[in-house]
Amino acid sequence: MGCSLRVCCVLLLVVLFVACARGEDPYRFYTWNVTYGDIYPLGVKQQGILINWQFPGPIIEAVTNDNLIINVYNSLDEPFLISWNGVLQRRNSWQDGVYGTNCPIPPGQNFTYVLQVKDQIGSYFYYPSLAFHKAAGGYGGFKIASRPGIPVPFPPPAGDFTILVGDWYKRNHTDLRAILDGGSDLPFPDGLVINGRGSNAYTFTVDQGKTYRFRISNVGLTTSINFRIQGHKMKIVEVEGTHTLQNVYDSLDVHLGQTYSVLVTADQPPQDYLIVVTTRFTSQVLNATSIFRYSNSAGTVSGVFPWGPTFQVDWSLNQARSLRRNLTASGPRPNPQGSYHYGMINTTRTIILQNSAPIINGKQRYAVNSVSFIPADTPLKLADYYKIQGVFSLGSIPENPTGGGGYLQTSVMEADFRGFLEVVFENPEDTVQSWHIDGHSFFVVGMDGGQWSAASRLGYNLRDTVSRSTVQVYPKSWTALYMPLDNVGMWNVRSENWARQYLGQQLYLRVYSPANSWRDEYPIPSNALRCGKAVGHYNRAS
């Protein structure tokens, strides 16, 4: 699996070339071997996906503007890709790690991701993006710290914990994939896991009187969760790269694909307390626990089990609306976050995206504006770059709901670089939706029940909403975003419900610049894999 001397020399030259092009930002090097291995998340032996024999995988710790060289060896028996949830890949959708941008890494081969966490801070995660591999693990935390000298709006915590929470099935990912391929939806999950384990498998030890940072990500497949720590308050400080007003909560809803950072002070009598996660908006409530232990603990967990909210949509909606951007805090740069006045920018276009659950050819599918996405035989980014015909068509998905029946299509929507979009997600269904947009951070200007209309704009928050990359849409409700199109590339817009994503609730947004300049987008990597109709293409088409 090792690279030849010639290939290694070429990669070294690429790294040196990129270093010259991007300045002297530090480099961090990783080598990951992706394998199957036995795991026991819910006490039952399963085939999991491990990275360097770890589940969850190693945590990536970076600093703003760091360059990350991640060499991934695929030791599975099927193609594999890793994507980076919330990492913007500025000017570089070549490294996004989804099938619309990258050829899969074949079994027994490797691919080296070369990415830069340009102008980003915050808490994220990575995950396997193909073939329902996410149901077998292969995910891990991703932290980006501020550069030295950039002020952070809270004192350094005494410790920093990554918590990866999600629903889990006892069946292998291949069995779950077969259920979906057969035209059915997934059954209800078997349980919840915290950092890959069931209840009470993890203990987080703290010192009395000190404050700790918890980075909480919902890496699950189908359900929202609520997170809380028995007897302790949580002060929210960051949402997917945005420093927030430091509101205090007893519990926090975390929807699929979302990440929050909270500060927790160990200010209670010294003993053991429960960290609790429970499912939200489900008829059966699943829960999992870990232990929050004082280092001078005088006793085990006691008291009433701290149950949280279950069906209360209004409670969750009000909490979501309470999230506010800290206007005076610095982000990845020293200038205040409030210096970008998103509410004073005129939108150039409005797009309304509505989810649905059609039956197509006798099988359950999911759709956006009636279009259920099907992957092409060639990554869309490569087809676009080489001008390969017959892979996709721009405008293959309408900008507004049609109300028609569902149909299959490789859906790609065109968009102009430096535009400023208003995107409205409409959810006429009875379940919570969670949406993610790769390559961009957007401002969540509004959400409410019912159907969106132009009059809904009167209630938008145009001053201090958070910007993020993943947002929920409540049942029979809408959520509106303002999104600067500041990143050229081919970008995935998807449901974070992994069954819905797999069965078609996604599309690609092609953000295009006619300049064909490295100032707008980096060139195709020299080590880019070719597959499908891109095999044999090594020079750019004229």
Coordinates of C-alpha atoms in Angstrom, one line a residue:
M1 CA 0.0 0.0 0.0
G2 CA 3.0 2.3 0.3
C3 CA 3.7 4.8 -2.5
S4 CA 6.6 4.4 -4.8
L5 CA 9.7 6.7 -4.5
R6 CA 8.6 8.5 -7.6
V7 CA 5.0 9.1 -6.4
C8 CA 6.3 10.2 -3.0
C9 CA 8.6 12.7 -4.6
V10 CA 5.8 14.1 -6.7
L11 CA 3.6 14.5 -3.6
L12 CA 6.5 16.2 -1.8
L13 CA 6.8 18.7 -4.7
V14 CA 3.0 19.3 -4.6
V15 CA 3.3 20.1 -0.9
L16 CA 6.2 22.4 -1.4
F17 CA 4.5 24.1 -4.3
V18 CA 1.3 24.6 -2.3
A19 CA 3.4 25.9 0.6
C20 CA 4.9 28.6 -1.6
A21 CA 1.5 29.5 -3.1
R22 CA -0.2 29.8 0.3
G23 CA 2.6 31.2 2.5
E24 CA 4.2 29.8 5.6
D25 CA 1.1 28.4 7.4
P26 CA 2.0 25.3 9.4
Y27 CA 1.6 21.8 8.1
R28 CA 0.2 18.8 10.0
F29 CA 0.7 15.3 8.6
Y30 CA -1.6 12.3 9.2
T31 CA -1.5 8.7 8.0
W32 CA -4.7 6.8 8.5
N33 CA -5.4 3.1 7.8
V34 CA -9.1 2.4 7.4
T35 CA -10.0 -1.2 8.4
Y36 CA -12.9 -3.3 9.6
G37 CA -12.8 -4.5 13.2
D38 CA -14.9 -5.9 15.9
I39 CA -16.8 -3.3 17.9
Y40 CA -19.5 -3.6 20.7
P41 CA -21.3 -0.3 20.8
L42 CA -24.5 -1.7 22.3
G43 CA -23.0 -4.9 23.8
V44 CA -23.4 -6.9 20.6
K45 CA -20.4 -7.8 18.4
Q46 CA -20.5 -5.9 15.1
Q47 CA -18.2 -5.2 12.1
G48 CA -17.2 -1.6 12.5
I49 CA -15.0 0.8 10.5
L50 CA -11.9 1.8 12.4
I51 CA -9.3 4.4 11.6
N52 CA -5.8 3.3 12.9
W53 CA -7.7 0.7 14.9
Q54 CA -9.8 3.3 16.7
F55 CA -13.5 3.9 16.9
P56 CA -14.3 6.8 16.9
G57 CA -11.3 7.8 14.9
P58 CA -8.4 10.1 15.9
I59 CA -9.4 13.7 16.7
I60 CA -7.9 16.2 14.3
E61 CA -6.5 19.2 16.2
A62 CA -5.6 22.2 14.0
V63 CA -5.2 26.0 14.2
T64 CA -6.7 28.5 11.8
N65 CA -5.0 28.4 8.4
D66 CA -3.1 25.1 9.1
N67 CA -2.5 22.9 6.1
L68 CA -3.5 19.3 6.7
I69 CA -2.0 16.4 4.7
I70 CA -4.1 13.3 5.4
N71 CA -3.0 10.1 3.7
V72 CA -5.9 7.6 3.8
Y73 CA -5.3 3.9 3.1
N74 CA -8.4 2.0 2.2
S75 CA -8.0 -1.5 3.7
L76 CA -11.8 -2.3 3.3
D77 CA -13.2 -4.5 0.7
E78 CA -15.2 -1.7 -1.0
P79 CA -14.5 1.9 -2.2
F80 CA -14.3 4.5 0.5
L81 CA -14.2 8.3 1.0
I82 CA -14.0 10.6 4.0
S83 CA -15.7 14.0 4.1
W84 CA -15.2 16.9 6.6
N85 CA -18.5 18.2 8.0
G86 CA -18.5 22.0 8.2
V87 CA -14.9 22.4 7.0
L88 CA -15.3 25.0 4.3
Q89 CA -12.5 23.8 1.8
R90 CA -12.1 27.4 0.6
R91 CA -11.4 27.4 -3.2
N92 CA -10.9 23.7 -2.9
S93 CA -14.0 21.5 -3.4
W94 CA -11.5 19.0 -4.8
Q95 CA -10.9 17.9 -1.2
D96 CA -14.5 17.7 -0.1
G97 CA -14.6 13.9 0.0
V98 CA -18.1 13.3 -1.3
Y99 CA -18.9 11.4 -4.5
G100 CA -20.0 14.5 -6.4
T101 CA -16.4 15.8 -6.1
N102 CA -14.1 12.8 -5.6
C103 CA -13.6 9.4 -7.0
P104 CA -13.7 6.8 -4.3
I105 CA -10.5 5.3 -3.0
P106 CA -10.4 1.8 -4.3
P107 CA -9.8 -1.1 -1.9
G108 CA -6.2 -1.6 -1.2
Q109 CA -5.2 1.9 -2.4
N110 CA -4.6 5.3 -0.8
F111 CA -5.4 8.9 -1.4
T112 CA -3.8 11.9 0.2
Y113 CA -6.1 14.8 1.1
V114 CA -4.4 18.2 1.0
L115 CA -6.7 20.7 2.7
Q116 CA -6.4 24.0 4.5
V117 CA -8.6 25.2 7.4
K118 CA -8.5 28.7 6.0
D119 CA -10.2 31.4 8.1
Q120 CA -12.0 29.0 10.3
I121 CA -12.3 28.2 14.0
G122 CA -14.6 25.9 15.9
S123 CA -15.9 22.4 16.3
Y124 CA -16.7 19.9 13.5
F125 CA -16.4 16.2 12.7
Y126 CA -15.4 14.0 9.8
Y127 CA -17.2 10.9 8.6
P128 CA -17.3 8.3 5.8
S129 CA -19.5 9.6 3.0
L130 CA -20.2 6.6 0.8
A131 CA -22.3 3.4 0.8
F132 CA -23.9 3.9 4.3
H133 CA -20.5 3.4 5.9
K134 CA -21.4 6.0 8.5
A135 CA -23.6 3.4 10.1
A136 CA -20.4 1.4 10.9
G137 CA -18.4 4.2 12.4
G138 CA -15.4 5.8 10.7
Y139 CA -16.1 9.2 12.2
G140 CA -14.1 11.4 14.5
G141 CA -13.9 14.9 16.0
F142 CA -12.3 17.9 14.2
K143 CA -11.2 21.0 16.3
I144 CA -9.8 24.2 14.9
A145 CA -8.3 26.6 17.5
S146 CA -7.8 30.3 17.1
R147 CA -4.3 31.6 16.1
P148 CA -2.1 32.9 18.9
G149 CA -2.9 36.6 19.5
I150 CA -6.5 36.3 18.3
P151 CA -8.8 37.0 21.3
V152 CA -11.2 34.3 22.4
P153 CA -14.3 35.5 24.3
F154 CA -13.8 33.2 27.3
P155 CA -10.9 32.1 29.5
P156 CA -9.0 28.9 28.5
P157 CA -10.9 25.9 29.9
A158 CA -9.2 23.4 32.2
G159 CA -10.1 20.7 29.8
D160 CA -11.6 20.1 26.3
F161 CA -13.8 17.1 25.7
T162 CA -15.2 15.9 22.3
I163 CA -18.5 14.1 22.6
L164 CA -19.8 12.3 19.4
V165 CA -23.4 11.3 20.0
G166 CA -25.7 9.4 17.7
D167 CA -28.3 6.7 17.2
W168 CA -27.1 3.2 16.5
Y169 CA -28.2 0.0 14.9
K170 CA -27.1 -3.5 15.9
R171 CA -27.2 -4.5 12.3
N172 CA -24.2 -4.1 10.1
H173 CA -24.1 -1.2 7.6
T174 CA -24.4 -3.7 4.7
D175 CA -27.7 -5.0 6.1
L176 CA -29.1 -1.5 6.6
R177 CA -28.0 -0.6 3.0
A178 CA -29.8 -3.6 1.7
I179 CA -33.0 -2.5 3.4
L180 CA -32.8 0.9 1.7
D181 CA -31.8 -0.5 -1.7
G182 CA -34.8 -2.8 -1.4
G183 CA -37.1 0.2 -1.3
S184 CA -37.9 0.3 2.4
D185 CA -37.1 2.8 5.2
L186 CA -35.0 2.0 8.1
P187 CA -36.5 0.6 11.3
F188 CA -36.3 2.5 14.6
P189 CA -32.7 2.6 16.0
D190 CA -31.7 0.1 18.6
G191 CA -30.0 2.7 20.9
L192 CA -27.8 5.7 21.4
V193 CA -24.0 5.8 21.7
I194 CA -21.6 8.3 23.2
N195 CA -18.2 8.2 21.6
G196 CA -19.0 4.8 20.2
R197 CA -20.2 3.2 23.4
G198 CA -23.5 2.6 25.2
S199 CA -24.4 3.7 28.6
N200 CA -21.9 4.4 31.3
A201 CA -18.9 3.3 29.2
Y202 CA -17.2 6.7 29.5
T203 CA -16.2 8.8 32.4
F204 CA -15.2 12.4 32.1
T205 CA -13.2 13.4 35.2
V206 CA -13.2 17.1 36.3
D207 CA -11.7 19.1 39.2
Q208 CA -14.1 20.9 41.5
G209 CA -14.3 24.6 40.8
K210 CA -12.8 24.4 37.3
T211 CA -14.5 25.0 33.9
Y212 CA -14.5 22.6 31.0
R213 CA -15.4 22.8 27.3
F214 CA -17.6 20.1 25.8
R215 CA -17.9 19.9 22.0
I216 CA -21.1 18.0 21.2
S217 CA -21.7 16.6 17.7
N218 CA -24.7 14.6 16.6
V219 CA -23.1 12.1 14.2
G220 CA -26.2 9.8 14.1
L221 CA -28.3 8.6 11.2
T222 CA -31.9 9.4 11.8
T223 CA -32.7 11.2 15.1
S224 CA -32.3 14.5 16.9
I225 CA -31.0 14.3 20.5
N226 CA -31.1 16.4 23.7
F227 CA -27.9 16.7 25.8
R228 CA -27.6 17.6 29.5
I229 CA -25.5 17.1 32.6
Q230 CA -27.2 16.3 35.8
G231 CA -27.3 19.2 38.2
H232 CA -25.1 21.5 36.0
K233 CA -25.7 24.4 33.7
M234 CA -24.2 24.7 30.2
K235 CA -23.0 28.0 28.8
I236 CA -23.0 28.0 25.0
V237 CA -19.9 29.7 23.5
E238 CA -19.6 28.4 19.9
V239 CA -21.8 27.0 17.1
E240 CA -20.0 25.5 14.1
G241 CA -17.4 28.3 14.0
T242 CA -19.4 31.2 15.3
H243 CA -18.8 32.6 18.8
T244 CA -22.2 33.1 20.4
L245 CA -23.7 35.2 23.1
Q246 CA -23.1 33.1 26.2
N247 CA -26.6 31.9 27.0
V248 CA -27.1 29.4 29.8
Y249 CA -29.1 26.2 29.2
D250 CA -30.2 23.2 31.3
S251 CA -30.3 21.1 28.2
L252 CA -29.5 21.5 24.5
D253 CA -31.1 20.1 21.4
V254 CA -28.6 18.9 18.8
H255 CA -30.0 18.0 15.5
L256 CA -28.4 15.6 12.9
G257 CA -25.0 16.9 11.7
Q258 CA -24.9 19.8 14.2
T259 CA -22.1 20.7 16.6
Y260 CA -22.2 23.0 19.7
S261 CA -19.5 24.0 22.2
V262 CA -20.6 24.6 25.8
L263 CA -18.7 25.5 29.0
V264 CA -19.5 23.5 32.1
T265 CA -18.3 24.5 35.6
A266 CA -17.8 21.8 38.2
D267 CA -19.6 23.9 40.9
Q268 CA -21.7 21.2 42.6
P269 CA -20.9 18.9 45.6
P270 CA -18.1 16.5 44.7
Q271 CA -19.7 13.2 43.5
D272 CA -20.6 11.5 40.3
Y273 CA -23.3 13.0 38.0
L274 CA -25.0 11.7 34.8
I275 CA -24.3 13.0 31.3
V276 CA -27.5 12.2 29.5
V277 CA -28.6 12.1 25.9
T278 CA -32.1 11.2 24.7
T279 CA -33.8 11.1 21.4
R280 CA -36.1 14.0 20.4
F281 CA -39.5 13.9 18.6
T282 CA -39.6 10.0 18.7
S283 CA -42.5 7.9 19.9
Q284 CA -40.1 5.7 21.8
V285 CA -37.4 7.6 23.8
L286 CA -33.9 6.2 23.7
N287 CA -31.3 7.3 26.1
A288 CA -27.6 6.8 26.9
T289 CA -25.5 8.0 29.8
S290 CA -21.9 8.7 30.7
I291 CA -20.4 9.8 34.0
F292 CA -19.4 13.3 34.9
R293 CA -17.0 12.6 37.9
Y294 CA -15.4 15.0 40.3
S295 CA -11.8 14.0 40.9
N296 CA -12.5 14.3 44.6
S297 CA -15.9 12.5 44.3
A298 CA -17.4 11.4 47.6
G299 CA -20.2 9.3 46.1
T300 CA -21.8 7.6 43.1
V301 CA -24.6 9.0 41.0
S302 CA -27.7 9.7 43.1
G303 CA -31.0 11.5 42.7
V304 CA -33.8 11.4 40.1
F305 CA -32.9 10.5 36.5
P306 CA -32.7 13.9 34.7
W307 CA -35.3 13.5 31.9
G308 CA -35.4 16.1 29.2
P309 CA -37.9 17.3 26.6
T310 CA -39.4 14.8 24.3
F311 CA -42.0 16.1 21.8
Q312 CA -42.0 19.8 22.6
V313 CA -41.4 21.4 19.2
D314 CA -42.1 25.0 20.5
W315 CA -39.5 24.5 23.3
S316 CA -36.9 23.5 20.7
L317 CA -37.9 26.3 18.3
N318 CA -37.6 28.9 21.0
Q319 CA -34.1 27.6 22.0
A320 CA -33.0 27.7 18.4
R321 CA -34.2 31.3 18.1
S322 CA -32.3 32.2 21.3
L323 CA -28.9 31.5 19.7
R324 CA -27.2 34.8 18.9
R325 CA -23.9 35.9 17.4
N326 CA -21.4 37.6 19.7
L327 CA -21.0 40.8 17.6
T328 CA -17.9 42.0 19.5
A329 CA -16.0 38.8 19.7
S330 CA -13.3 38.0 17.1
G331 CA -13.7 35.1 14.8
P332 CA -10.8 33.5 13.0
R333 CA -9.5 37.0 12.3
P334 CA -9.1 39.8 14.9
N335 CA -11.9 41.9 13.5
P336 CA -15.3 41.6 15.4
Q337 CA -17.8 39.1 14.0
G338 CA -20.3 41.9 13.9
S339 CA -18.3 43.8 11.3
Y340 CA -20.0 41.7 8.6
H341 CA -23.4 43.3 8.2
Y342 CA -25.2 40.4 6.4
G343 CA -28.6 42.0 7.0
M344 CA -27.7 45.1 4.9
I345 CA -26.8 43.1 1.8
N346 CA -29.4 42.8 -1.0
T347 CA -30.1 39.2 -1.9
T348 CA -29.5 38.3 -5.6
R349 CA -31.8 35.3 -5.7
T350 CA -34.4 33.3 -3.7
I351 CA -34.4 29.5 -3.8
I352 CA -37.1 27.4 -2.1
L353 CA -36.2 23.8 -1.4
Q354 CA -39.0 21.5 -0.2
N355 CA -38.5 17.9 1.0
S356 CA -40.8 15.0 0.2
A357 CA -41.0 11.3 0.4
P358 CA -42.3 9.9 -2.9
I359 CA -42.7 6.3 -3.9
I360 CA -40.9 5.9 -7.3
N361 CA -41.0 2.7 -9.2
G362 CA -42.5 1.0 -6.2
K363 CA -39.7 2.0 -3.9
Q364 CA -39.4 4.5 -1.1
R365 CA -37.4 7.5 -2.2
Y366 CA -36.8 11.0 -0.8
A367 CA -36.7 14.2 -2.9
V368 CA -36.0 17.9 -3.1
N369 CA -38.5 19.9 -5.2
S370 CA -39.8 16.5 -6.5
V371 CA -36.3 15.4 -7.7
S372 CA -34.8 12.4 -6.1
F373 CA -31.0 12.5 -6.6
I374 CA -29.2 9.6 -8.2
P375 CA -25.4 9.5 -8.4
A376 CA -23.8 9.7 -11.8
D377 CA -21.1 7.3 -13.0
T378 CA -18.6 10.1 -12.8
P379 CA -18.0 12.7 -10.0
L380 CA -19.7 15.9 -11.1
K381 CA -16.7 18.1 -10.3
L382 CA -14.5 16.0 -12.7
A383 CA -17.2 16.0 -15.4
D384 CA -17.5 19.8 -15.1
Y385 CA -13.8 20.3 -15.2
Y386 CA -13.2 18.1 -18.2
K387 CA -16.4 19.2 -19.9
I388 CA -17.6 15.6 -20.2
Q389 CA -21.0 15.4 -21.7
G390 CA -23.9 13.2 -20.5
V391 CA -23.1 13.2 -16.8
F392 CA -25.3 16.0 -15.5
S393 CA -27.2 19.1 -16.7
L394 CA -27.3 22.5 -15.1
G395 CA -30.8 23.4 -14.1
S396 CA -31.8 19.8 -13.6
I397 CA -33.7 20.7 -10.4
P398 CA -36.3 23.5 -10.2
E399 CA -35.7 26.5 -7.8
N400 CA -39.1 26.2 -6.3
P401 CA -41.4 23.3 -5.3
T402 CA -43.4 22.0 -8.3
G403 CA -46.0 20.0 -6.4
G404 CA -45.6 17.2 -9.0
G405 CA -44.7 13.6 -8.5
G406 CA -41.2 12.5 -7.7
Y407 CA -38.7 11.5 -10.3
L408 CA -35.1 10.4 -10.5
Q409 CA -32.4 12.8 -11.7
T410 CA -28.8 13.8 -11.1
S411 CA -29.8 17.2 -9.8
V412 CA -27.4 20.1 -10.1
M413 CA -28.4 23.8 -9.6
E414 CA -26.2 26.6 -11.0
A415 CA -25.2 29.6 -9.0
D416 CA -22.9 32.6 -9.6
F417 CA -19.8 33.3 -7.5
R418 CA -20.2 36.3 -5.2
G419 CA -24.0 36.1 -5.3
F420 CA -26.0 36.4 -2.1
L421 CA -28.7 33.8 -1.8
E422 CA -31.9 33.6 0.2
V423 CA -32.5 29.9 0.7
V424 CA -35.8 28.7 2.2
F425 CA -36.2 25.1 3.4
E426 CA -39.8 24.1 3.5
N427 CA -40.8 21.0 5.4
P428 CA -44.4 19.8 4.8
E429 CA -43.8 16.5 6.6
D430 CA -44.3 15.4 10.2
T431 CA -40.7 14.8 11.0
V432 CA -37.8 17.2 11.8
Q433 CA -35.4 17.8 8.9
S434 CA -31.8 18.7 9.1
W435 CA -29.9 20.2 6.2
H436 CA -26.2 20.7 5.5
I437 CA -24.5 22.8 2.8
D438 CA -20.9 22.0 2.0
G439 CA -18.4 24.7 1.4
H440 CA -20.4 27.5 2.9
S441 CA -21.5 29.1 6.2
F442 CA -24.9 30.6 6.2
F443 CA -26.9 33.0 8.4
V444 CA -30.1 31.5 9.9
V445 CA -32.3 34.5 9.6
G446 CA -35.7 32.9 10.4
M447 CA -37.7 29.8 11.2
D448 CA -41.4 29.3 12.0
G449 CA -44.4 27.0 11.6
G450 CA -46.6 26.9 8.5
Q451 CA -45.7 27.9 5.0
W452 CA -43.1 30.5 4.1
S453 CA -44.3 33.7 2.2
A454 CA -42.7 37.0 1.3
A455 CA -44.3 38.4 4.5
S456 CA -42.2 36.0 6.5
R457 CA -39.2 38.3 5.9
L458 CA -40.7 40.8 8.3
G459 CA -39.7 38.5 11.1
Y460 CA -36.1 37.9 10.0
N461 CA -33.2 38.5 12.3
L462 CA -31.0 40.7 10.2
R463 CA -28.6 41.8 13.0
D464 CA -27.1 39.0 15.1
T465 CA -28.1 35.5 14.1
V466 CA -25.5 32.7 14.1
S467 CA -23.8 31.5 10.9
R468 CA -23.4 27.8 10.6
S469 CA -23.4 25.0 8.0
T470 CA -26.2 22.7 9.3
V471 CA -29.7 23.7 10.3
Q472 CA -33.0 22.1 11.3
V473 CA -36.5 22.5 9.9
Y474 CA -39.3 21.6 12.3
P475 CA -42.3 19.6 11.2
K476 CA -44.7 21.5 8.9
S477 CA -42.4 24.5 9.2
W478 CA -39.8 26.5 7.3
T479 CA -36.3 27.8 7.9
A480 CA -34.7 30.7 5.9
L481 CA -31.0 31.4 5.3
Y482 CA -28.9 34.2 3.8
M483 CA -25.8 32.6 2.2
P484 CA -22.9 34.5 0.5
L485 CA -21.7 32.5 -2.5
D486 CA -18.0 33.1 -1.6
N487 CA -16.6 29.7 -2.6
V488 CA -16.3 28.4 -6.1
G489 CA -16.8 24.7 -6.6
M490 CA -19.3 21.8 -6.7
W491 CA -21.0 21.7 -3.3
N492 CA -23.3 19.1 -1.8
V493 CA -26.6 20.2 -0.3
R494 CA -28.0 17.3 1.6
S495 CA -30.3 15.9 4.3
E496 CA -28.3 14.9 7.4
N497 CA -30.8 12.1 7.9
W498 CA -28.6 9.5 6.4
A499 CA -31.4 7.3 5.0
R500 CA -33.0 10.2 3.3
Q501 CA -29.7 11.4 1.9
Y502 CA -28.9 7.9 0.6
L503 CA -32.3 7.7 -1.0
G504 CA -32.2 11.0 -2.9
Q505 CA -32.7 14.0 -0.6
Q506 CA -29.7 15.9 -1.8
L507 CA -28.5 18.0 -4.7
Y508 CA -25.4 19.8 -5.8
L509 CA -24.9 23.5 -6.1
R510 CA -22.4 24.5 -8.8
V511 CA -20.9 27.9 -7.8
Y512 CA -19.2 29.2 -10.9
S513 CA -16.7 31.9 -11.7
P514 CA -15.9 32.7 -15.4
A515 CA -12.5 34.1 -14.4
N516 CA -10.8 30.6 -14.3
S517 CA -8.4 32.1 -11.8
W518 CA -6.5 30.5 -8.9
R519 CA -7.7 33.5 -6.9
D520 CA -11.2 31.9 -7.1
E521 CA -10.4 28.2 -7.2
Y522 CA -7.3 26.0 -6.8
P523 CA -6.3 23.8 -9.8
I524 CA -7.1 20.1 -9.9
P525 CA -4.8 18.2 -7.6
S526 CA -2.0 16.3 -9.3
N527 CA -3.0 13.1 -7.3
A528 CA -6.7 13.4 -8.2
L529 CA -8.2 9.9 -8.8
R530 CA -10.1 9.4 -12.1
C531 CA -13.1 7.1 -12.5
G532 CA -16.1 6.7 -14.7
K533 CA -16.0 8.9 -17.8
A534 CA -13.0 10.8 -16.4
V535 CA -10.6 7.9 -16.8
G536 CA -7.9 8.9 -19.2
H537 CA -8.4 12.6 -18.7
Y538 CA -5.3 14.3 -17.4
N539 CA -5.2 17.6 -19.3
R540 CA -7.9 20.2 -19.0
A541 CA -10.4 20.2 -21.9
S542 CA -10.3 23.3 -24.0

